[in-house]
Coordinates of C-alpha atoms in Angstrom, one line a residue:
X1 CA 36.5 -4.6 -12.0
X2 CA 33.7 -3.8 -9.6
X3 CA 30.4 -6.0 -10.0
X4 CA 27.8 -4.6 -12.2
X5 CA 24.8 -2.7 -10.4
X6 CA 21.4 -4.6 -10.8
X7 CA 17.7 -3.6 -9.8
X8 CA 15.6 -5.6 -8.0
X9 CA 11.8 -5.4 -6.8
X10 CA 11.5 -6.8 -3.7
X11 CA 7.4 -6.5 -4.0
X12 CA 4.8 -7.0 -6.4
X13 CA 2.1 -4.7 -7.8
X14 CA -0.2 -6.0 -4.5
X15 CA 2.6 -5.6 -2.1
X16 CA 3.7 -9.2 -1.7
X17 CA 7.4 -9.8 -0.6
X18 CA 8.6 -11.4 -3.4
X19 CA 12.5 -11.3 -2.4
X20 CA 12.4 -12.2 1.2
X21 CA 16.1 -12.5 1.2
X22 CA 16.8 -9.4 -0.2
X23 CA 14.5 -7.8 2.2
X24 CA 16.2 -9.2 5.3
X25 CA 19.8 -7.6 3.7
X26 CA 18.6 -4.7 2.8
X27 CA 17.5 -4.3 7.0
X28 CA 21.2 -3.0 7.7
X29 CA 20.6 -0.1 5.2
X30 CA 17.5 1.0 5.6
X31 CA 18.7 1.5 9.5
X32 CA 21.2 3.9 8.5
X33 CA 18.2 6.2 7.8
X34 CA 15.5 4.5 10.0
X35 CA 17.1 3.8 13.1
X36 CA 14.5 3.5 14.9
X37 CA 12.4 0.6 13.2
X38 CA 11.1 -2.0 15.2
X39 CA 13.4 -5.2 16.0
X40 CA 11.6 -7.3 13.9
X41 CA 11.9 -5.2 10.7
X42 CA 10.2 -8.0 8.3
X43 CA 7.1 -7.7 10.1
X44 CA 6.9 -4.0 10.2
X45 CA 7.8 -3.6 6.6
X46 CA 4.7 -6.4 5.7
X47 CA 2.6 -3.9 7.5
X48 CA 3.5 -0.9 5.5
X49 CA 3.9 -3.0 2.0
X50 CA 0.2 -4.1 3.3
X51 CA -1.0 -0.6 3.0
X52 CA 0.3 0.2 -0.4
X53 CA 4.0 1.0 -0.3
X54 CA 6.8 -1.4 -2.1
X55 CA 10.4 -2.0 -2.5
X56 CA 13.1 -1.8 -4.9
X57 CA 16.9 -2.1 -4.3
X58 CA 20.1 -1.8 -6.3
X59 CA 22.4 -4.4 -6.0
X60 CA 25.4 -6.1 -6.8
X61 CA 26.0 -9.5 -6.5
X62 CA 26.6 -9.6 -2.7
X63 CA 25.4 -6.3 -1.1
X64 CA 22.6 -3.6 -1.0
X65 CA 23.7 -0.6 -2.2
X66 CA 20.8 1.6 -2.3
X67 CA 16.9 1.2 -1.6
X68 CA 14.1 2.6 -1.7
X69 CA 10.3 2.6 -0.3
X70 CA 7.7 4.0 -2.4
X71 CA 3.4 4.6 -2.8
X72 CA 1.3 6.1 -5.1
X73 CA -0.2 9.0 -4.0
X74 CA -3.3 11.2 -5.8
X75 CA -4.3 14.3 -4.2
X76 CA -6.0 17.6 -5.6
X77 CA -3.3 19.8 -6.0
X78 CA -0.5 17.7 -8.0
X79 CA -2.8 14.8 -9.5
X80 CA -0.5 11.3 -9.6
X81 CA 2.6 11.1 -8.0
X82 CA 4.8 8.2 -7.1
X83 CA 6.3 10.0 -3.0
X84 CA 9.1 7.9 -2.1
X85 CA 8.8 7.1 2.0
X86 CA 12.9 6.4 2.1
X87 CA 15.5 6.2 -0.4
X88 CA 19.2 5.6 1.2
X89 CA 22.6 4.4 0.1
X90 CA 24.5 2.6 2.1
X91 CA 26.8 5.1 3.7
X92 CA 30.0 3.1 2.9
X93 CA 29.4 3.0 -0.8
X94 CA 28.1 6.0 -1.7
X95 CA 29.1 8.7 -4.8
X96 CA 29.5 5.2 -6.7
X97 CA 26.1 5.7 -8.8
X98 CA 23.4 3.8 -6.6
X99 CA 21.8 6.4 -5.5
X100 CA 21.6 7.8 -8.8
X101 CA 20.4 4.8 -10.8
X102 CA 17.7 4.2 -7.7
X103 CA 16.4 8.2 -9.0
X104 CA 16.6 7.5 -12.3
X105 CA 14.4 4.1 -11.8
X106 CA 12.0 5.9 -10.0
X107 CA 11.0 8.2 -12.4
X108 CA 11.0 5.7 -15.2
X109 CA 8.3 4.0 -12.7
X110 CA 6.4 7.2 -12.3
X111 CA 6.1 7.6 -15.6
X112 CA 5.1 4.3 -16.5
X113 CA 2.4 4.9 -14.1
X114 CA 1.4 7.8 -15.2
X115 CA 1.9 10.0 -12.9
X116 CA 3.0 13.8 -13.4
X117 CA 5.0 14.5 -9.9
X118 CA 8.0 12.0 -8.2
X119 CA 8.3 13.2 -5.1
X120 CA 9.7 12.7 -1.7
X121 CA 10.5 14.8 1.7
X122 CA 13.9 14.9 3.2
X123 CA 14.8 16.3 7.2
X124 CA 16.4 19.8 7.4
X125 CA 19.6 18.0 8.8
X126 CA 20.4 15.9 5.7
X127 CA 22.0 18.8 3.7
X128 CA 24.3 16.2 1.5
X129 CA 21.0 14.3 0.6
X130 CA 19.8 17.6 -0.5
X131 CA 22.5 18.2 -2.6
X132 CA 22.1 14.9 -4.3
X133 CA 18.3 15.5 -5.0
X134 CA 19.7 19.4 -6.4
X135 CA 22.2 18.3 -8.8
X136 CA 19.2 15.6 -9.9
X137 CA 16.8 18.3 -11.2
X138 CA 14.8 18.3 -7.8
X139 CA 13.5 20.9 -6.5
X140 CA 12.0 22.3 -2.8
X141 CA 8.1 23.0 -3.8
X142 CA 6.7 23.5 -0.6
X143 CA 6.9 23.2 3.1
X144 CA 5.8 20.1 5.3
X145 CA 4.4 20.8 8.7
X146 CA 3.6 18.2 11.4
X147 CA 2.2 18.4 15.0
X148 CA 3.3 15.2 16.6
X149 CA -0.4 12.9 17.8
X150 CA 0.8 11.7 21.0

């Protein structure tokens, strides 16, 4: 019988680490989206808990399976939102329902926040992430342009 799939908030409403060892495990994940974060990965993530996002993870009793990094965002033109930064499974465990219970949590936290959008952008190569976000009632809404500031 395969554990049983837990939640876990790895920050507090004021962006405190309140799992520090769950943030250090959950560094191998996240780098299968972020690559590129800094070597020291607890500092960096302070810094961006610092300035408003947090952290949940689903978990069984030994491993990450999926996380995510999420802020509350209000703007003009969709009110509230809760716009996840990264959400990622771990590549090995995927189609197993993490990545799906991670969703579902989200919006239950959206809506318990009161906001009216969940939200989140996804790069043009990740086509089977897309297809997950799909067959989850998501939808593309707009375009998102950048000019790199360098």
């Amino acid at each position: 019988m395969a554990p049983e799939m837990r939640l876990i908030a790895v920050t507090d409403d004021a962006g405190g680490v309140t799992e520090p060892g769950w943030l250090v495990q959950a560094e191998v994940v996240h780098r299968q989206l972020r690559p590129q974060l800094p070597v020291d990965y607890v500092s960096r993530l302070s810094g961006v808990f610092a300035n408003g996002a947090r952290m949940a993870l689903v978990v069984d009793d030994r491993a990450v399976l999926s996380l995510a990094v999420w802020r509350l965002i209000e703007n003009t033109y969709e009110g509230r939102r809760l716009y996840v930064d990264d959400l990622v499974s771990d590549e090995a465990r995927r189609s197993q329902g993490a990545g799906k219970r991670m969703l579902e949590w989200l919006e239950e936290k959206a809506i318990a926040l009161g906001c009216e959008v969940l939200a989140l952008d996804s790069g043009v190569q990740r086509q089977r992430a897309h297809r997950f976000y799909f067959r989850e009632g998501m939808h593309v809404s707009s375009f998102c342009f950048r000019k790199i500031l360098k």
